[in-house]
CSV table of N, CA and C in Angstrom, one decimal:
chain,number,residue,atom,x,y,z
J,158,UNK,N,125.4,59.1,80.6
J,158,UNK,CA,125.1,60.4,81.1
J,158,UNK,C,123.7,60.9,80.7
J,159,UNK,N,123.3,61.1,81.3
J,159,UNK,CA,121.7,61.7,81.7
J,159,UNK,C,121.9,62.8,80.9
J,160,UNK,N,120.6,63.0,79.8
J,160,UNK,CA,120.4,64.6,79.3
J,160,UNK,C,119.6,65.5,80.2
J,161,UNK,N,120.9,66.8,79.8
J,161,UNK,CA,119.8,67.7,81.0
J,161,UNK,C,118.3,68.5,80.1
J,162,UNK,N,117.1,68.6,81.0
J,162,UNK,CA,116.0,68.9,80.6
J,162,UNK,C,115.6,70.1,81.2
J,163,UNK,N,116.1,71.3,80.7
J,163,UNK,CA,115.9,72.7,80.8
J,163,UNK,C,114.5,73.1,81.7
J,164,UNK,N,113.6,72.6,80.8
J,164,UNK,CA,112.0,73.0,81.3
J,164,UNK,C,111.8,71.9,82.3
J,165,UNK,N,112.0,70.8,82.7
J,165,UNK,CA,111.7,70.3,84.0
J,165,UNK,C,112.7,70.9,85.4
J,166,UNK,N,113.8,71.0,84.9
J,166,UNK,CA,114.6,71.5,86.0
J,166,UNK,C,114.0,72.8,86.5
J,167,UNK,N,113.7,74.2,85.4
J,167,UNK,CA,113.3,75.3,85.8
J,167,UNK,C,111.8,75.4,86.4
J,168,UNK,N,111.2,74.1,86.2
J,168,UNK,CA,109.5,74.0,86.5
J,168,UNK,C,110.0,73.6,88.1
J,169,UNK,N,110.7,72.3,88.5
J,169,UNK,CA,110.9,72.2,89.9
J,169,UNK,C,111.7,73.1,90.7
J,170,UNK,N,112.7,73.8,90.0
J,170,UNK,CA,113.2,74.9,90.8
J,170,UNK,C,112.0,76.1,90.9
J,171,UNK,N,110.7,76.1,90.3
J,171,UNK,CA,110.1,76.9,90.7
J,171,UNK,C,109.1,76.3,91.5
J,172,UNK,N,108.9,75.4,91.4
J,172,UNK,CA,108.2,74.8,92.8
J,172,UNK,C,108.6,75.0,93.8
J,173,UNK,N,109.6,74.6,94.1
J,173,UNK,CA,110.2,74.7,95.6
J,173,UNK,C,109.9,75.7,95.3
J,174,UNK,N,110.7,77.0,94.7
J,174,UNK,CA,110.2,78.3,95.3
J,174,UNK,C,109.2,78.7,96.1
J,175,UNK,N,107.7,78.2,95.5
J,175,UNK,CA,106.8,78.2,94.9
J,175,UNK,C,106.1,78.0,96.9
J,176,UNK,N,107.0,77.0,96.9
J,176,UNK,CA,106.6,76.1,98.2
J,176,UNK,C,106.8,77.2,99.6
J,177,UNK,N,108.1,77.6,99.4
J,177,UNK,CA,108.6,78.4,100.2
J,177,UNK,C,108.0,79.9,101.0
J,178,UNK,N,107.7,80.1,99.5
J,178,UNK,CA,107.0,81.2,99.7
J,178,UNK,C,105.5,81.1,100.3
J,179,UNK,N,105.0,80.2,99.5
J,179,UNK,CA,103.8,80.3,100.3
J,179,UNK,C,103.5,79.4,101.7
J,180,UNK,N,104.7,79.6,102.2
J,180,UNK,CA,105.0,78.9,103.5
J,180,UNK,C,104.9,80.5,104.7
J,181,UNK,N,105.5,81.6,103.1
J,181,UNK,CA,105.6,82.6,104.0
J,181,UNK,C,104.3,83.4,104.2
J,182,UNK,N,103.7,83.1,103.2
J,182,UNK,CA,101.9,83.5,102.9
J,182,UNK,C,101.2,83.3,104.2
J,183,UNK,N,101.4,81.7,104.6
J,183,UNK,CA,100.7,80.9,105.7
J,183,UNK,C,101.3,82.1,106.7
J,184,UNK,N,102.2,81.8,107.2
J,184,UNK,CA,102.7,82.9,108.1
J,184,UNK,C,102.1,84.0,108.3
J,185,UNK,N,102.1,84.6,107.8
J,185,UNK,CA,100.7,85.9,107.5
J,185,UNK,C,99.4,85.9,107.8
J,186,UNK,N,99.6,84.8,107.4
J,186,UNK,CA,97.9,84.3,108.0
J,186,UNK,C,97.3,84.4,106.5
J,187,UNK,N,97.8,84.1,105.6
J,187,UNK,CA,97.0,84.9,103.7
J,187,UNK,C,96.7,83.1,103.3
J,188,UNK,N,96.0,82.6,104.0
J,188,UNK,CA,95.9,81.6,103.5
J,188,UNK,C,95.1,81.1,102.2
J,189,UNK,N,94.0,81.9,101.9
J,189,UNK,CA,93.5,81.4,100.7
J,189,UNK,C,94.4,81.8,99.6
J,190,UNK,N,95.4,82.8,99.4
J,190,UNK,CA,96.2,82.7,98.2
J,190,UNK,C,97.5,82.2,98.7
J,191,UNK,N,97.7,81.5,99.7
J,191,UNK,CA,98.6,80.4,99.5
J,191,UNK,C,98.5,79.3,99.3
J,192,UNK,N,97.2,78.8,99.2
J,192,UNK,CA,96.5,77.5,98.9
J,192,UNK,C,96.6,77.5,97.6
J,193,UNK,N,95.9,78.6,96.5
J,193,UNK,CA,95.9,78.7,95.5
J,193,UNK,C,97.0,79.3,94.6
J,194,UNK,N,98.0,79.6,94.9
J,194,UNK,CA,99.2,79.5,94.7
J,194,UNK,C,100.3,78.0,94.9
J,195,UNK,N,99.8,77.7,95.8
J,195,UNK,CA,100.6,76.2,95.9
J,195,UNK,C,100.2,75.4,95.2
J,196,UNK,N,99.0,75.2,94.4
J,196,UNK,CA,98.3,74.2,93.4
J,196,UNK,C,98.4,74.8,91.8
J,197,UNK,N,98.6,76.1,91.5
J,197,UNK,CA,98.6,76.4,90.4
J,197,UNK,C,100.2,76.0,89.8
J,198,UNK,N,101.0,76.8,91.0
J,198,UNK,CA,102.6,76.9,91.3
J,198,UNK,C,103.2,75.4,90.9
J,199,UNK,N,102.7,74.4,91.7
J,199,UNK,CA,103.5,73.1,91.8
J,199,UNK,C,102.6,72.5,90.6
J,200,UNK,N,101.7,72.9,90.0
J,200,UNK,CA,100.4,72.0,89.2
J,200,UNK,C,101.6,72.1,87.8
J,201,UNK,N,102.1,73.5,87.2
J,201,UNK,CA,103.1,73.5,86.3
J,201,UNK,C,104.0,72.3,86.4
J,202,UNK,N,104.9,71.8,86.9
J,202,UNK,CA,105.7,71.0,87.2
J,202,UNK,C,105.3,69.8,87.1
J,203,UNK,N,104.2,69.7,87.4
J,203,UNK,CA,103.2,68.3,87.2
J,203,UNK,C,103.4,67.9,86.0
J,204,UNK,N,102.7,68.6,85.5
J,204,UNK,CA,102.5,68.6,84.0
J,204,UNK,C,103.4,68.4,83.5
J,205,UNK,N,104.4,69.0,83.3
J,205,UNK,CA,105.2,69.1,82.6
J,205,UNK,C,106.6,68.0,82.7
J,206,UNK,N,106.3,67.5,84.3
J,206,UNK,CA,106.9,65.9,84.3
J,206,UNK,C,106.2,64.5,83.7
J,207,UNK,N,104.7,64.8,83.8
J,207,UNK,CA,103.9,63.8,83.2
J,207,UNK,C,104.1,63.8,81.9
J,208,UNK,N,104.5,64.9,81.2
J,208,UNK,CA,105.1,65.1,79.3
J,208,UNK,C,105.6,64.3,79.1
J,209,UNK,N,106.6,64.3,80.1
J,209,UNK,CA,108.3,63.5,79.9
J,209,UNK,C,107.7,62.0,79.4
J,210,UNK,N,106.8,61.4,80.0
J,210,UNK,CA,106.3,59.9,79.5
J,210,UNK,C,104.5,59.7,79.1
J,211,UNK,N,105.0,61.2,78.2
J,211,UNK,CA,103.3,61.1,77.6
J,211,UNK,C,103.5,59.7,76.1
J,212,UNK,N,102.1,59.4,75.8
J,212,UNK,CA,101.7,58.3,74.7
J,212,UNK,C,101.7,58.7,73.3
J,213,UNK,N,102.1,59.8,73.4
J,213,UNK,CA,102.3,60.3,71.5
J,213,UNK,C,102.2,61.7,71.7
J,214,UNK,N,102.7,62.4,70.5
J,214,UNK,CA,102.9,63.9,70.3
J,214,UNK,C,101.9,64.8,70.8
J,215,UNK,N,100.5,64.1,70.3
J,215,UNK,CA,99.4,65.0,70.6
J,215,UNK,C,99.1,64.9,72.4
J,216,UNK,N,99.3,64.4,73.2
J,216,UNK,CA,99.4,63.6,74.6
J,216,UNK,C,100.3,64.9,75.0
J,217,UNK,N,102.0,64.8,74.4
J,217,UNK,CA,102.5,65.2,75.0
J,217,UNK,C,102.3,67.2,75.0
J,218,UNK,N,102.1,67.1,73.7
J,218,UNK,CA,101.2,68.5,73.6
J,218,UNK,C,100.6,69.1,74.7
J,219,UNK,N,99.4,68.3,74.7
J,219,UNK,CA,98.3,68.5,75.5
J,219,UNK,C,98.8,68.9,77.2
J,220,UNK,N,99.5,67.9,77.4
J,220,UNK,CA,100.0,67.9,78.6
J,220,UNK,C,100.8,69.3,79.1
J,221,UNK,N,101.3,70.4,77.7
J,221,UNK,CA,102.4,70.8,78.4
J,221,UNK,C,101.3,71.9,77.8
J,222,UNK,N,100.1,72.3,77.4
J,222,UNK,CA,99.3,73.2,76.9
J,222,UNK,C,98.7,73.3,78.9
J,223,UNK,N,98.4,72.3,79.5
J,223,UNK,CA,97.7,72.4,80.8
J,223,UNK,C,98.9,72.8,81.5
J,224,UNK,N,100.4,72.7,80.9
J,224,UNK,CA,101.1,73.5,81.9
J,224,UNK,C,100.9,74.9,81.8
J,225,UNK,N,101.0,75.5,80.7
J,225,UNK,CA,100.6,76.7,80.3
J,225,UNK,C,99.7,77.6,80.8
J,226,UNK,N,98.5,76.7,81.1
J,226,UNK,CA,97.3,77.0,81.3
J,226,UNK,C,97.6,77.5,83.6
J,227,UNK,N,98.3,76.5,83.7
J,227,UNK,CA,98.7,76.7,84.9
J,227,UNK,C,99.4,77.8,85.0
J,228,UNK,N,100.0,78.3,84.1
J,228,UNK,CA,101.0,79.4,84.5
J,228,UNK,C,100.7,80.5,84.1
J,229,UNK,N,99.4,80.7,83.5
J,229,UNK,CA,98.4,81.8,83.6
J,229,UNK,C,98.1,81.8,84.8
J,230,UNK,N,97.6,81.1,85.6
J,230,UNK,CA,96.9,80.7,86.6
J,230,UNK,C,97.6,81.3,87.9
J,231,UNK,N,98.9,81.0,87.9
J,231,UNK,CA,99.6,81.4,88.7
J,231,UNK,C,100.3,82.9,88.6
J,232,UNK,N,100.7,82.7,87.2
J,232,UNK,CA,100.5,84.7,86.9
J,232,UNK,C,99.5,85.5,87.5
J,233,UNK,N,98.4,84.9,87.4
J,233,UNK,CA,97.5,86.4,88.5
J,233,UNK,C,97.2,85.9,90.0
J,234,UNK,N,97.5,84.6,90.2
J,234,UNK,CA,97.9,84.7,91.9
J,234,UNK,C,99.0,86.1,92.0
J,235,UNK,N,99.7,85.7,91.3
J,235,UNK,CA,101.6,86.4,92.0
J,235,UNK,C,101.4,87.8,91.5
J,236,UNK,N,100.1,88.4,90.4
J,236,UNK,CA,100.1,89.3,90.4
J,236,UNK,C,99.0,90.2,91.7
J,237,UNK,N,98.4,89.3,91.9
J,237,UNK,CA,97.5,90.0,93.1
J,237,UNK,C,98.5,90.2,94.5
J,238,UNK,N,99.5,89.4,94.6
J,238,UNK,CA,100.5,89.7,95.4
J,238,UNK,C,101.3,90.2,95.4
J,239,UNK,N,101.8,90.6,94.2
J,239,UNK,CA,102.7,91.8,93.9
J,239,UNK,C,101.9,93.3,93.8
J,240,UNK,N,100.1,93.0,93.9
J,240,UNK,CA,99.3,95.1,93.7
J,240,UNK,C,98.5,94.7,95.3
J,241,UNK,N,98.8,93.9,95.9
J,241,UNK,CA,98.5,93.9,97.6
J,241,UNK,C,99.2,94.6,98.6
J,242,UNK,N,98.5,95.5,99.2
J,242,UNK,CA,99.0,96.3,100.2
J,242,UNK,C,100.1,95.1,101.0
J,243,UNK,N,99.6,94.2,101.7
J,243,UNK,CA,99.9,93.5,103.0
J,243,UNK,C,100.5,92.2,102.7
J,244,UNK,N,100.9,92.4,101.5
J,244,UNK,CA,101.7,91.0,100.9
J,244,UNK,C,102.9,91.6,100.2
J,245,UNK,N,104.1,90.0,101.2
J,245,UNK,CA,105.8,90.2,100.7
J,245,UNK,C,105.5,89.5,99.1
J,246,UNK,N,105.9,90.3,98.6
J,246,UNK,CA,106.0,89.9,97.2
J,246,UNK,C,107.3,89.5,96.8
J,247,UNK,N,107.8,88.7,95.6
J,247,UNK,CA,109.5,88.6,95.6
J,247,UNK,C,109.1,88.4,94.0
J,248,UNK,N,109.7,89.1,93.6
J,248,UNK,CA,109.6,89.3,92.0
J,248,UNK,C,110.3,88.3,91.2
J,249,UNK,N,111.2,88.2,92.1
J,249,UNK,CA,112.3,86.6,91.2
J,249,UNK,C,111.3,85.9,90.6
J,250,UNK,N,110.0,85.4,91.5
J,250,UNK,CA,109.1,84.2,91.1
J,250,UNK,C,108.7,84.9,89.6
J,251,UNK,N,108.2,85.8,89.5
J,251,UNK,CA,107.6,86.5,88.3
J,251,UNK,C,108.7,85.7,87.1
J,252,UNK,N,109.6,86.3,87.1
J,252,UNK,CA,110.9,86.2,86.6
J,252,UNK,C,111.3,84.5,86.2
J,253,UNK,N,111.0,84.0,86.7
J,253,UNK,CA,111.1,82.6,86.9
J,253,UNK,C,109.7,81.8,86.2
J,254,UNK,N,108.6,82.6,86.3
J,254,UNK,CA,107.7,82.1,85.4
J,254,UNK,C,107.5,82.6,84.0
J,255,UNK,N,108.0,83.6,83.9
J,255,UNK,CA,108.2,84.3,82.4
J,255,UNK,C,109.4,83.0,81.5
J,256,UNK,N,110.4,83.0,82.3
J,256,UNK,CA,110.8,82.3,81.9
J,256,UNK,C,110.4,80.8,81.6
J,257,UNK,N,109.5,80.2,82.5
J,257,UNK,CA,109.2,78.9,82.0
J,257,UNK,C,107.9,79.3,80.9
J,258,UNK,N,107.4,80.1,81.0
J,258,UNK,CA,105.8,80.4,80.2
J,258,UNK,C,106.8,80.4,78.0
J,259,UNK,N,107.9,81.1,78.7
J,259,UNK,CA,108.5,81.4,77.2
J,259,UNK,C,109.0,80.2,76.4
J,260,UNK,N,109.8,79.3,77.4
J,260,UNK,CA,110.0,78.1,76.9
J,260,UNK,C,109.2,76.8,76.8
J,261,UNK,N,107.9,77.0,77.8
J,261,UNK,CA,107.0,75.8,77.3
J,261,UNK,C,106.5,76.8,75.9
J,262,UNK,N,105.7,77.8,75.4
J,262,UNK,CA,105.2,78.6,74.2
J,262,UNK,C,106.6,77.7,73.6
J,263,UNK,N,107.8,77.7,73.2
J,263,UNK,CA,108.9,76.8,72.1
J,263,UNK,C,108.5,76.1,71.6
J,264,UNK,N,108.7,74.9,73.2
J,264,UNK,CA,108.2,73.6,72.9
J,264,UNK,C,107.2,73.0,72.2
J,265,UNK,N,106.6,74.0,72.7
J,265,UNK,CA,104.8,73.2,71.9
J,265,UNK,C,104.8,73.9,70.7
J,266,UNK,N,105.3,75.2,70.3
J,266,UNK,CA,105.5,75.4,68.5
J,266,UNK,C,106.1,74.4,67.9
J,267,UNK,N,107.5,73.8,68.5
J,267,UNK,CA,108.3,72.7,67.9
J,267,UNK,C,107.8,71.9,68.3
J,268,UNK,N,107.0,71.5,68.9
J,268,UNK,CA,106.5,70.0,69.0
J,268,UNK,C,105.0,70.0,68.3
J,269,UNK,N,104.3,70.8,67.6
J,269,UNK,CA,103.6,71.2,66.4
J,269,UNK,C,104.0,71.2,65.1
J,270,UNK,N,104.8,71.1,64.7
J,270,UNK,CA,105.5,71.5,63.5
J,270,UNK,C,106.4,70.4,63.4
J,271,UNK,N,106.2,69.3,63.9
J,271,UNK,CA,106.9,68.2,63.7
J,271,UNK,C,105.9,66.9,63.4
């Protein structure tokens, strides 16, 4: 039986989100922050699957600090579309990156201290 992995599951369920929505951006015609939302958005997940078979502690660190760094990144995309007149905003995503932003900050204290 396969161990389940919390932070990769909640990083690709926010991709797809991620995806979807800025499918709905295109739609609108808002394409430069759906561009840049689709690379910051899905860039978390990246990362954070490349951890999974990083080459030592400090590797895997590093890897999941550039996810981090992505989810700033994507925090002030999703906040300029949440204080935009002419953009559907959906809060869930916020909600969904708080939550991954909380549990990668864990990991990398516990994977520091070890």
């Amino acid at each position: 039986m396969e161990k389940k992995n919390e932070i990769l599951d909640l990083s690709i369920r926010f991709s797809l989100d991620i995806i979807k929505y800025t499918e709905l951006l295109e739609i609108s015609r808002k394409f430069v922050i759906a561009n840049q939302l689709m690379k910051s958005g899905t860039s978390i997940g990246v990362n954070i699957f490349e951890a999974q078979s990083s080459e030592s502690r400090a590797d895997f660190i590093h890897k999941l600090k550039i996810a981090d760094k992505e989810v700033k990144e994507t925090e002030y995309w999703l906040l300029l579309c949440e204080n935009s007149e002419n953009y559907n905003f959906d809060p869930a995503l916020k909600i969904q990156l708080l939550s991954i932003q909380k549990l990668l900050s864990k990991i990398i204290s516990t994977a520091k201290k070890q």
